[in-house]
RNA sequence: GCGGGUGUGGUGAAAUUGGUAGACACGCUAGACUUAGGAUCUAGUGCCGCGAGGCGUGGGGGUUCGAGUCCCUCCACCCGCACCA
């Protein structure tokens, strides 16, 4: 009987489901282990072979831990709200709820195909009211808290109110958007609206007029991490900066903790670096400058306060609040022209054209507090409104951008640092001796920074300050498909939270979910939902895609709870995620927000750990091969002409232009190789798929193909239309998606699992290669062949295993266990191959040995293992059996083959008893026949013996 | 520009603490079996060389009895960030 996975894989899937083999209990005496995958967006394209890579790895690990006596939480769910799901729904003209559910069903079926050990009873969907009730609830908790910078934790807003009533803003230590001061008396006399506005300045979830990333094409604002290179991450649409009244989360309050706690995480250095760069901590100083003819002082932030004597001008951001105020009448024209220019530029242009500095003079001057010199104040695009104070003192001698600006506008440059004693030091290195700097002269830069900071504080015009690049997270989206905000407004616009009894606030059903091109959200159009009987109105924006994913991992612990986001007992049992597997693309989005929410819940005593994800593994992308043929650029109405890759090369040199057209990989022969091409049949298929090219001419060195007729050249027997291959992301638009279902259909789920692992290290990107899978399939048949001969006869024999059999087995146990622990799954697979080959060689069919082998392979090939376990044991599930235990005794060798080297080059090998003494080995090695001829005429100076490893003879 | 990573046969890769480089596969070559082969089995397969032997982990240099592994330096590619004051 041959290995036929199709015969038994479905049977066991059903068995596992019927018998709830993977059900997880929260009440267990066993130690816990939480293995989590980043849950997928159920997009319309379905899963491709890249998605399961991480799921397979985590499933193997979960199964391994389970067999080792852990109570393993290994759940799966769907990140079903947010832009991708909604864009799909819009494109296909169906309601997002319907398309999302359809996509989920497809994902569920595809995932089910692969034999994962998920406890499906714990499935979560972020778009279900029972789930987002608690997303809304956590949002309200954020709304009801502020960040106490003294206690360094979140504290209820009621405490803040009490403080204001008694002391006003005096002595308040809280993270805020801007510093405000008022007395207790003033507070008490304020209207509800005024008080509310002040509280908004402190809430962890707050509403404020901010410059946001507005994406017209998507009809919504986006968070910073959703914008890449000035365009939206989803769809690549232009993004502009625009002031809007939006909800934000005060993640910046947690910046320091988010940075510091990275240190204890078992994440890759790259991942930690990405996060710490995103947080972007810098230390410097805040300095106030007087403005000539005004009693206001302008605040700047600098990391180089020591260079203040070289500050010959100031630059403030064009969006800075004070621009109008400090612009003098005769500069108004110029400034307003410049502002128009800035406005006309897209975010994209602003980011890509950074070499050219631009600006305009406001006409005002600041006063250098140390020498009373007048410093002209300019506005310039290169100063960002969001960072620091939106205003800098420019030191052209010590900053490249300031230098360019000064050169362009003819501003003064004063050298303030002598770097002559530091060869190769760059303009921005903090090295050198201060010159032209009054009381700082002669000091080293680092000392000067200290000295000037002290002086600033003495004079009361500044102080050391820490700054972060991290921005608060914009939390409003002007879209339909998201969690509604549990917020209502009175007629003054004061925001009130809904009571928990009113949660979930369900998303109203509507077929009018198109995003508006202006700034109103689709929900705003549902008047009966927005307007309440008491005259209050609802918030019409929805929450962003990252809302649900910021806490979903906690919900799996107790997914059906309707009283709490999860039962405290469950949370205290499962605590945190021990192993989290997912892609690097979430480095600064999801992973940052989750850590932030988790820390907030930690402050509230609702979770027992500071960090949600202890260990993180980033699976590499499985890339697809994209195949192109080339369409000649042509005049309107003329015939389509395609050429092969070679022809394109030559014709391009003659000035012709071509457009690469992707071809379905199914039509390409030998795809991914140097010889990838379309043959006659391939071209017919291509035309069938793209009928608009029905009459096109196809040309290659092998001939011409047109209307089904092939005219050969150079004696060719068929059309060879060479394609151009590229390796890239698998995507529907590139027609290079491989569906795991097809692979499972052909080879079986176990083979698919094993092959994806065998492909290479889990963290590495690698192209999908259709050829290699045969090797794994062959291995599975060989493994099966240890149990059955080709006629289906049972080969397994009872008896005492031989020493040799035990050695092969335990070598495999050691290798596989060690390699699972270090997430080296590709080498596990090769260890199985080695063991199988070895057993085959000695015709081993011992039952005790094979039982162990079946348990060893169970996490990798769960169906095969279950089938063989059933044949061996007659019942029970191998997945409830224990993992094989290594007995080192079986690995001990009687004799060892030593390599013998001369001056480090291997010249011979020889077998010696394992317990041979160093002296004997030395003597024997030198006496070795093969070695002797190398020693002729040489003197042996030294012999190095590393027991059980090697022998090296040093000659001179 | 800054930060991180990678570089090993024709290909995917292995080598866990400095100790036989290329395990395990794919591919390729030859052979066996077979009505057939895109099935199976056997042998071979880093490169150069008939051979003895030499060379070999991106290049160059160093430490060491011994370096893919450690140090210095240069190069290439990939990823992330990028006017952050």
XYZ file of N, CA and C (backbone and C1' of nucleotides) in Angstrom, chain B residues 4 7 10 12 16 22-24 26 31 37 41-43 46-47 49 52 66 69 73 77-78 81:
168
model
P 23.410 49.004 13.843
O 22.439 47.918 13.218
C 21.448 47.286 14.032
C 20.542 46.453 13.174
C 21.184 45.290 12.450
O 21.437 44.189 13.297
C 19.731 46.408 10.975
P 24.810 34.635 5.247
O 25.398 35.033 3.813
C 24.815 34.501 2.637
C 25.373 35.219 1.417
C 26.727 34.704 0.938
O 26.682 34.508 -0.474
C 26.793 37.056 1.230
P 29.110 26.445 -8.764
O 27.711 26.093 -9.428
C 27.312 26.722 -10.644
C 25.846 26.471 -10.881
C 24.928 26.596 -9.675
O 24.646 27.939 -9.355
C 24.354 24.654 -10.874
P 20.165 29.511 -4.253
O 19.218 28.599 -3.361
C 17.809 28.795 -3.420
C 17.138 27.899 -2.425
C 17.680 27.971 -1.006
O 17.211 29.119 -0.328
C 17.362 25.712 -1.609
P 27.690 25.167 14.353
O 26.282 25.642 14.908
C 26.089 26.941 15.459
C 25.521 26.824 16.865
C 26.491 26.240 17.874
O 26.504 27.038 19.042
C 24.451 25.028 17.873
P 32.165 18.302 4.038
O 30.876 19.000 3.440
C 29.746 19.294 4.258
C 28.754 20.049 3.426
C 28.320 19.303 2.179
O 27.169 18.554 2.518
C 28.832 21.594 1.696
P 26.689 17.376 1.576
O 25.962 16.448 2.655
C 26.700 15.883 3.721
C 25.877 15.907 4.984
C 24.407 15.520 4.809
O 24.240 14.124 4.805
C 24.576 17.485 6.118
P 23.446 13.398 3.667
O 22.025 14.127 3.740
C 21.166 13.926 4.855
C 19.956 14.802 4.697
C 19.310 14.756 3.326
O 18.450 13.638 3.235
C 19.576 17.006 3.966
P 15.594 14.886 -3.945
O 15.581 16.221 -4.807
C 14.427 17.053 -4.815
C 14.734 18.348 -5.511
C 15.298 18.222 -6.911
O 14.290 17.951 -7.859
C 16.540 19.805 -5.718
P 24.281 4.847 -19.650
O 23.917 3.766 -18.542
C 24.810 2.673 -18.298
C 24.484 2.019 -16.990
C 23.155 1.268 -16.907
O 23.192 0.011 -17.564
C 23.465 2.522 -14.933
P 10.289 5.120 -20.816
O 9.929 6.383 -19.933
C 8.998 7.367 -20.379
C 8.429 8.068 -19.179
C 9.496 8.590 -18.224
O 9.130 9.866 -17.726
C 8.068 7.039 -17.100
P 13.422 5.028 -4.459
O 14.525 3.966 -4.895
C 14.501 2.652 -4.359
C 15.486 1.789 -5.093
C 16.919 2.286 -5.099
O 17.591 1.977 -3.895
C 16.325 1.620 -7.276
P 18.733 2.902 -3.330
O 19.938 2.523 -4.305
C 20.496 1.210 -4.296
C 21.605 1.127 -5.305
C 22.628 2.250 -5.242
O 23.574 2.050 -4.217
C 22.002 1.887 -7.494
P 24.239 3.290 -3.478
O 25.219 3.834 -4.610
C 26.368 3.084 -4.977
C 27.024 3.688 -6.183
C 27.429 5.153 -6.042
O 28.610 5.324 -5.291
C 26.378 4.831 -8.120
P 31.459 16.862 -5.225
O 31.495 18.435 -5.251
C 30.311 19.185 -5.521
C 30.669 20.617 -5.720
C 31.778 20.849 -6.746
O 31.218 20.986 -8.035
C 32.329 21.952 -4.741
P 32.006 20.456 -9.279
O 33.172 21.541 -9.433
C 32.852 22.889 -9.803
C 34.111 23.710 -9.802
C 35.257 23.126 -10.618
O 35.136 23.445 -11.996
C 36.067 23.758 -8.502
P 40.282 21.161 -15.826
O 41.446 20.301 -15.161
C 42.808 20.603 -15.427
C 43.689 19.624 -14.702
C 43.413 18.145 -14.998
O 43.930 17.732 -16.239
C 43.707 18.449 -12.673
P 44.930 11.267 -7.296
O 46.331 11.722 -6.695
C 47.247 10.752 -6.183
C 48.626 11.345 -6.147
C 48.769 12.590 -5.269
O 48.978 12.272 -3.919
C 49.757 12.973 -7.383
P 47.871 28.193 12.808
O 46.451 27.493 12.666
C 46.271 26.496 11.650
C 44.915 25.871 11.781
C 43.742 26.840 11.719
O 43.424 27.144 10.377
C 43.431 25.345 13.513
P 35.332 33.445 9.227
O 34.297 33.089 10.393
C 33.015 33.735 10.480
C 32.277 33.153 11.649
C 32.928 33.445 12.995
O 31.965 33.871 13.935
C 32.668 31.090 12.681
P 37.353 48.910 10.780
O 37.817 48.689 9.265
C 38.884 49.468 8.714
C 39.207 48.969 7.334
C 38.040 49.001 6.349
O 37.809 50.274 5.803
C 39.125 46.907 6.209
P 24.509 46.871 -5.256
O 23.459 45.869 -4.603
C 22.904 44.798 -5.371
C 22.312 43.773 -4.445
C 21.174 44.257 -3.562
O 19.936 44.300 -4.257
C 22.687 43.024 -2.246
P 18.853 45.412 -3.845
O 18.225 44.767 -2.537
C 17.474 43.556 -2.604
C 17.153 43.080 -1.213
C 16.391 44.075 -0.342
O 15.020 44.107 -0.636
C 18.165 43.155 0.905
P 9.707 52.131 7.094
O 10.654 53.231 7.745
C 10.591 53.492 9.148
C 11.681 54.437 9.550
C 11.709 55.770 8.811
O 10.722 56.678 9.254
C 13.893 54.918 8.935
